PDB file of C-alpha atoms in Angstrom:
ATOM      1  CA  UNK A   1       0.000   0.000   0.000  1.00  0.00           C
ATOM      2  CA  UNK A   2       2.425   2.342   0.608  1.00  0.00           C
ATOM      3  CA  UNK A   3       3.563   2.569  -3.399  1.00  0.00           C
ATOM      4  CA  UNK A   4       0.059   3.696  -4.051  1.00  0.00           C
ATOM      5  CA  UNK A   5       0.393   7.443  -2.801  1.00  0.00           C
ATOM      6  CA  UNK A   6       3.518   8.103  -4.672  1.00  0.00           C
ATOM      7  CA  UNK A   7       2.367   6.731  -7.969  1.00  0.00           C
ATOM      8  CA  UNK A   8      -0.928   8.342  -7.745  1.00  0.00           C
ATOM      9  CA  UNK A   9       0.769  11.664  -7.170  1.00  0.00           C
ATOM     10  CA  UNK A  10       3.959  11.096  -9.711  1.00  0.00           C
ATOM     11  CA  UNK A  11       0.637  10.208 -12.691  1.00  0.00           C
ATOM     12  CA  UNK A  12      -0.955  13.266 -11.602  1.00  0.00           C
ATOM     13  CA  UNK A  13       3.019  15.188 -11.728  1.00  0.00           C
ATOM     14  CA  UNK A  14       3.209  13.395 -14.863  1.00  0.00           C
ATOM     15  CA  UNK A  15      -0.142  14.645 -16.508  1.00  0.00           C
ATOM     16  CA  UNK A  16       0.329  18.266 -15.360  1.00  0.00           C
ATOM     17  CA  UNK A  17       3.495  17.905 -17.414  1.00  0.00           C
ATOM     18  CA  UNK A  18       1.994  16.698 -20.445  1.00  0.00           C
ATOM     19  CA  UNK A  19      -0.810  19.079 -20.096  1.00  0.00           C
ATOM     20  CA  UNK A  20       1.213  22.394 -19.632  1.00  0.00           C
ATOM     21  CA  UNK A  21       3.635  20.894 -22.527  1.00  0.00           C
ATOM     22  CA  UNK A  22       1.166  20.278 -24.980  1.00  0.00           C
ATOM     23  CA  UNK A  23      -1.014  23.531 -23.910  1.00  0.00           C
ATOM     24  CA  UNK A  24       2.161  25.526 -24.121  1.00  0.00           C
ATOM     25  CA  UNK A  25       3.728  24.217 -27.580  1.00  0.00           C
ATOM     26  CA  UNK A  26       0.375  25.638 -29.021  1.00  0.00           C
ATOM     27  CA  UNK A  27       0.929  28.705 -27.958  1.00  0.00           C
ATOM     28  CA  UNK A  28       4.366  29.871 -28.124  1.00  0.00           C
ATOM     29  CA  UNK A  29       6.800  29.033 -30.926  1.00  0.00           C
ATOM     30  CA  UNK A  30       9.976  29.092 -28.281  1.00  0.00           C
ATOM     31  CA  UNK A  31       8.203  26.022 -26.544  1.00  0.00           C
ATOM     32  CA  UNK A  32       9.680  22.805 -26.611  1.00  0.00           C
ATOM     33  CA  UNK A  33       8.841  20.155 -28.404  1.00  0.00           C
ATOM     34  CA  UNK A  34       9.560  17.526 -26.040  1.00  0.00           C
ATOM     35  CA  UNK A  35       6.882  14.947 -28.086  1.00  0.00           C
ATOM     36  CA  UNK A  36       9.879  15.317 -31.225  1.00  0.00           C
ATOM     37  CA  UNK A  37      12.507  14.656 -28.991  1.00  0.00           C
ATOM     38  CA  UNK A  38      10.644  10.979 -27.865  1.00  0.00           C
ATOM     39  CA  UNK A  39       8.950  10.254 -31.166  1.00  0.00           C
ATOM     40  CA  UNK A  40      12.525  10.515 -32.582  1.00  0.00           C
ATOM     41  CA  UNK A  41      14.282   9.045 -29.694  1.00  0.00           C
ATOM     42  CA  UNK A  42      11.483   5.620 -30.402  1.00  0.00           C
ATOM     43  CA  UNK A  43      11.942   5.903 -33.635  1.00  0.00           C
ATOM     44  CA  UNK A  44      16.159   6.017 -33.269  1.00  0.00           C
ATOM     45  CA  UNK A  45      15.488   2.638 -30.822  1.00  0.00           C
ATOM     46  CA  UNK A  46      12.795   0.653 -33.011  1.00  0.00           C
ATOM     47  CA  UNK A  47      15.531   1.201 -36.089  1.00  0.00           C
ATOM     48  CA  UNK A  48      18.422   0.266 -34.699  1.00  0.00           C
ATOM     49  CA  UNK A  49      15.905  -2.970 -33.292  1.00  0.00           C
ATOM     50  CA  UNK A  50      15.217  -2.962 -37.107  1.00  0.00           C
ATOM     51  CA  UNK A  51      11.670  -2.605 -35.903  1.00  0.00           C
ATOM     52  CA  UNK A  52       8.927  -1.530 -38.290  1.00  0.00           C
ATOM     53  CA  UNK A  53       8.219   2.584 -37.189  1.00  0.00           C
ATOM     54  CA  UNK A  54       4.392   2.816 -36.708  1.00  0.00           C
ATOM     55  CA  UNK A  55       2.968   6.141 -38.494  1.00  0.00           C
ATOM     56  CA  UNK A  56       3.265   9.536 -37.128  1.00  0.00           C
ATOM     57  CA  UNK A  57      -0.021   9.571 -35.392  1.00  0.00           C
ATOM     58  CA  UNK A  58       0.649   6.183 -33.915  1.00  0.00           C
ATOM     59  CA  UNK A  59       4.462   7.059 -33.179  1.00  0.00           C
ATOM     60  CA  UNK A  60       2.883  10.037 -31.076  1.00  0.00           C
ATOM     61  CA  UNK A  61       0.653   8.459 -29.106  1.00  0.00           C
ATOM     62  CA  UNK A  62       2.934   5.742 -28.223  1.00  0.00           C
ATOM     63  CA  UNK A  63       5.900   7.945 -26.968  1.00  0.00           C
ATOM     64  CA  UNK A  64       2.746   9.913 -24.933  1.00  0.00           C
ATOM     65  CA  UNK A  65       2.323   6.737 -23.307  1.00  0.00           C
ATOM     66  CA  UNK A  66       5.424   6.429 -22.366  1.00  0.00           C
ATOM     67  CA  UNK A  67       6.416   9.552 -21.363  1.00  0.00           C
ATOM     68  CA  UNK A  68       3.543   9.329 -18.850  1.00  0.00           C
ATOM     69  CA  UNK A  69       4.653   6.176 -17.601  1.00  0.00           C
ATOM     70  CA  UNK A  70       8.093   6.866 -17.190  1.00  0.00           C
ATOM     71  CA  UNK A  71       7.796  10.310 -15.536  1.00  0.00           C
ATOM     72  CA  UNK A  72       4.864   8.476 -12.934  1.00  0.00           C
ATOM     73  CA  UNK A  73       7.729   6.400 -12.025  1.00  0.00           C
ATOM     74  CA  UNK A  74      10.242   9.230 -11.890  1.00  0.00           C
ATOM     75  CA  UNK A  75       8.138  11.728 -10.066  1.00  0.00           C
ATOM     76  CA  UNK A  76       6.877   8.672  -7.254  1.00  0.00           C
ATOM     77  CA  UNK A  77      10.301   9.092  -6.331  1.00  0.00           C
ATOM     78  CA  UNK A  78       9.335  12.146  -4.601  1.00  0.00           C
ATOM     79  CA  UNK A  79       7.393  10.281  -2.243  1.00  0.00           C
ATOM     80  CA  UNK A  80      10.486   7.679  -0.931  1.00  0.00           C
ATOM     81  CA  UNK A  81      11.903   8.831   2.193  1.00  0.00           C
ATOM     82  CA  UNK A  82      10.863  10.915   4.803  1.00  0.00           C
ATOM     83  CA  UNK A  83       7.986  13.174   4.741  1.00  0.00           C
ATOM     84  CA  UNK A  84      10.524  15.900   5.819  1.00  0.00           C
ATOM     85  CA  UNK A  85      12.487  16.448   2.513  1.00  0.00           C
ATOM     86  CA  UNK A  86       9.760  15.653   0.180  1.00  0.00           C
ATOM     87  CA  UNK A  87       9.071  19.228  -1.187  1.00  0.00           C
ATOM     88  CA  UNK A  88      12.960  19.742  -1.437  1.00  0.00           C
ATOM     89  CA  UNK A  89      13.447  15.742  -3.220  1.00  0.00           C
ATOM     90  CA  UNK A  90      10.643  16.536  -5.489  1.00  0.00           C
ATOM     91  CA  UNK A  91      12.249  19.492  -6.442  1.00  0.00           C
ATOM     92  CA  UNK A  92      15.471  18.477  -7.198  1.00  0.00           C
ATOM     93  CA  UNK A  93      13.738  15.377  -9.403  1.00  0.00           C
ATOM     94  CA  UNK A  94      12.148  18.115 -11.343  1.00  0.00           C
ATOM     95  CA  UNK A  95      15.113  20.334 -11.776  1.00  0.00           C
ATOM     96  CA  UNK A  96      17.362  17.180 -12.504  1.00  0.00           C
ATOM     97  CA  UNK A  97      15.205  15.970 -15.256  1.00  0.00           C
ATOM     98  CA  UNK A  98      14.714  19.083 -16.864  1.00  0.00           C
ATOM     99  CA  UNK A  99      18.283  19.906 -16.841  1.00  0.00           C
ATOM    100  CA  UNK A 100      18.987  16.546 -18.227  1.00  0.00           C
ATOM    101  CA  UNK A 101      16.678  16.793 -21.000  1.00  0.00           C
ATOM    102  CA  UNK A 102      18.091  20.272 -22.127  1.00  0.00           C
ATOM    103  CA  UNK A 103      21.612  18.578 -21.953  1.00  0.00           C
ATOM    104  CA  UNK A 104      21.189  14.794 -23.102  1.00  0.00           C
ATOM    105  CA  UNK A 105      19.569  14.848 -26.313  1.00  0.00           C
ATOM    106  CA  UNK A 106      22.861  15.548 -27.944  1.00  0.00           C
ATOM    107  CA  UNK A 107      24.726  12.762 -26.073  1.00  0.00           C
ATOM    108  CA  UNK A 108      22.193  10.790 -27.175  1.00  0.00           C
ATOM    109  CA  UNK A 109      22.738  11.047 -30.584  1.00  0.00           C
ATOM    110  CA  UNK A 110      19.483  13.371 -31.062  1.00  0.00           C
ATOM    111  CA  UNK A 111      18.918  16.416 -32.069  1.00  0.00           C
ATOM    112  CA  UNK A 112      18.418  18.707 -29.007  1.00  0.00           C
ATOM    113  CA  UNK A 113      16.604  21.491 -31.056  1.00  0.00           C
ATOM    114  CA  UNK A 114      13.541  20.051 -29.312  1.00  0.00           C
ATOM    115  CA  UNK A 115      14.740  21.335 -25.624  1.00  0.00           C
ATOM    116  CA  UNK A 116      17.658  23.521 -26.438  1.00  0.00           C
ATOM    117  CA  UNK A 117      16.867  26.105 -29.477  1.00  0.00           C
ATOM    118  CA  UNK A 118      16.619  28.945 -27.568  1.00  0.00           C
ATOM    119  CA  UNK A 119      17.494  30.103 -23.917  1.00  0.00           C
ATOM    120  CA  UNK A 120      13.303  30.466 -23.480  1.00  0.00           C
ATOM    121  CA  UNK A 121      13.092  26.957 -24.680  1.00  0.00           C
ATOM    122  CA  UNK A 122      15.653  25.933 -22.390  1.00  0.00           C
ATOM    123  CA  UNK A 123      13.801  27.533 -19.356  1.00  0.00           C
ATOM    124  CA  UNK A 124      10.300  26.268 -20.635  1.00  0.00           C
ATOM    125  CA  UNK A 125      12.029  22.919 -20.599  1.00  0.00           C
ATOM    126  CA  UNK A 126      13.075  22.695 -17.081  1.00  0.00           C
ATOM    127  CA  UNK A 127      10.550  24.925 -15.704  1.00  0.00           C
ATOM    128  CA  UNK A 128       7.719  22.106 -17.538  1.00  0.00           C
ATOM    129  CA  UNK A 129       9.485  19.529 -15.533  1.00  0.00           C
ATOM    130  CA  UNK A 130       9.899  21.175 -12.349  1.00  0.00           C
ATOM    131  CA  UNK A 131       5.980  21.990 -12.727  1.00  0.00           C
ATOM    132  CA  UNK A 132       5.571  17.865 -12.423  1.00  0.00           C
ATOM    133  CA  UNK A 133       7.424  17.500  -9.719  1.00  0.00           C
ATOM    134  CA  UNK A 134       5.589  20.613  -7.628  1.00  0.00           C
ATOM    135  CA  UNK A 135       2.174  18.955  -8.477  1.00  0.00           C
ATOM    136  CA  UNK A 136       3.754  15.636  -7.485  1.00  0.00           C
ATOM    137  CA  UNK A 137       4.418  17.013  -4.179  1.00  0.00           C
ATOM    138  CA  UNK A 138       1.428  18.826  -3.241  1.00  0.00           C
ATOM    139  CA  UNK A 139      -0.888  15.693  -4.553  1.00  0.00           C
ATOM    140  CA  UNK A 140       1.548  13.536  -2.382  1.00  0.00           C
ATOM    141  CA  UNK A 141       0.944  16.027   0.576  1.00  0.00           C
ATOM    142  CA  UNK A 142      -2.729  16.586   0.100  1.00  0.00           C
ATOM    143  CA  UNK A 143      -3.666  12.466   0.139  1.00  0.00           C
ATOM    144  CA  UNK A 144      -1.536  11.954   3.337  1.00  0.00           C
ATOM    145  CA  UNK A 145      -3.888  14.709   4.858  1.00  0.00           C
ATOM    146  CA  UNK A 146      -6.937  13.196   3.673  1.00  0.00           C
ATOM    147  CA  UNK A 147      -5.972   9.397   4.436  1.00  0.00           C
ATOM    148  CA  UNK A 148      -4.889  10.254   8.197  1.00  0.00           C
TER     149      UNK A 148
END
C-alpha cells in the first residue's frame, strides 16, 4: 500500500506535465517540443531494433504513453523517504530531469533542437518539468492529509 500514494501523485506530476507541454507548444513558438525529442528518440530505438516505425499519429501516441509512464515512475520518487524532505526531493527530481533533458539529447545522438533552441526553450524545458514535480508534491501532501 504504501507505493500507491507516490504513484498516484507522480501520474498526476506526470499529466500536469503533459498538459502544460502540450497547452504551451500551441501557444508559443519558443516552446519545446519535447513529443519530437521521444517520437525521434522511439523511432532512433525501433531502427536500430530494425523494428517496423508505426505512423506519425501512432508514433505520437505511443511515446505519450510512455512519457507518462516513465515520468509516474520518476516523479513517485518524490514520495520515498521521509515526509521531511519531500518538497525539497521533489524538487530536485524536477530540476534534474529538466536539466537533463536540455543537456542529453545531444549525447544521445538526437537532435536537441527540441529542448535547447533557444534560452526560453531551455527555461520552458526545465521549468515544464519542475511543474511535475511541484504537483507531485502537493498531490503527495494533500492524500496523506486526507488518508490520516
Amino acid at each position: 500500500m504504501k507505493l500507491i500514494k507516490p504513484i498516484e501523485s507522480g501520474l498526476a506530476g506526470a499529466l500536469a506535465l503533459t498538459l502544460v507541454h502540450e497547452g504551451l507548444k500551441r501557444t508559443s513558438l519558443r516552446a519545446p517540443r519535447m513529443d519530437l525529442l521521444g517520437m525521434s528518440a522511439l523511432a532512433k530505438l525501433l531502427n536500430k531494433g530494425r523494428l517496423p516505425i508505426p505512423a506519425d499519429k501512432k508514433l505520437f501516441w505511443i511515446t505519450m504513453a510512455g512519457d507518462v509512464i516513465s515520468n509516474t515512475l520518476y516523479y513517485s520518487l518524490s514520495g520515498a523517504g521521509a515526509k521531511r524532505g519531500r518538497a525539497l526531493r521533489g524538487s530536485m527530481l524536477g530540476l534534474a530531469a529538466g536539466i537533463g533533458a536540455v543537456i542529453l539529447p545531444k549525447h544521445l545522438g538526437l537532435s536537441n533542437a527540441p529542448s535547447n533552441r533557444t534560452t526560453t526553450t531551455k527555461l520552458f524545458t526545465v521549468g515544464l518539468y519542475v511543474i511535475g514535480a511541484v504537483v507531485t508534491v502537493a498531490v503527495l501532501n494533500s492524500l496523506d492529509r486526507k488518508r490520516s
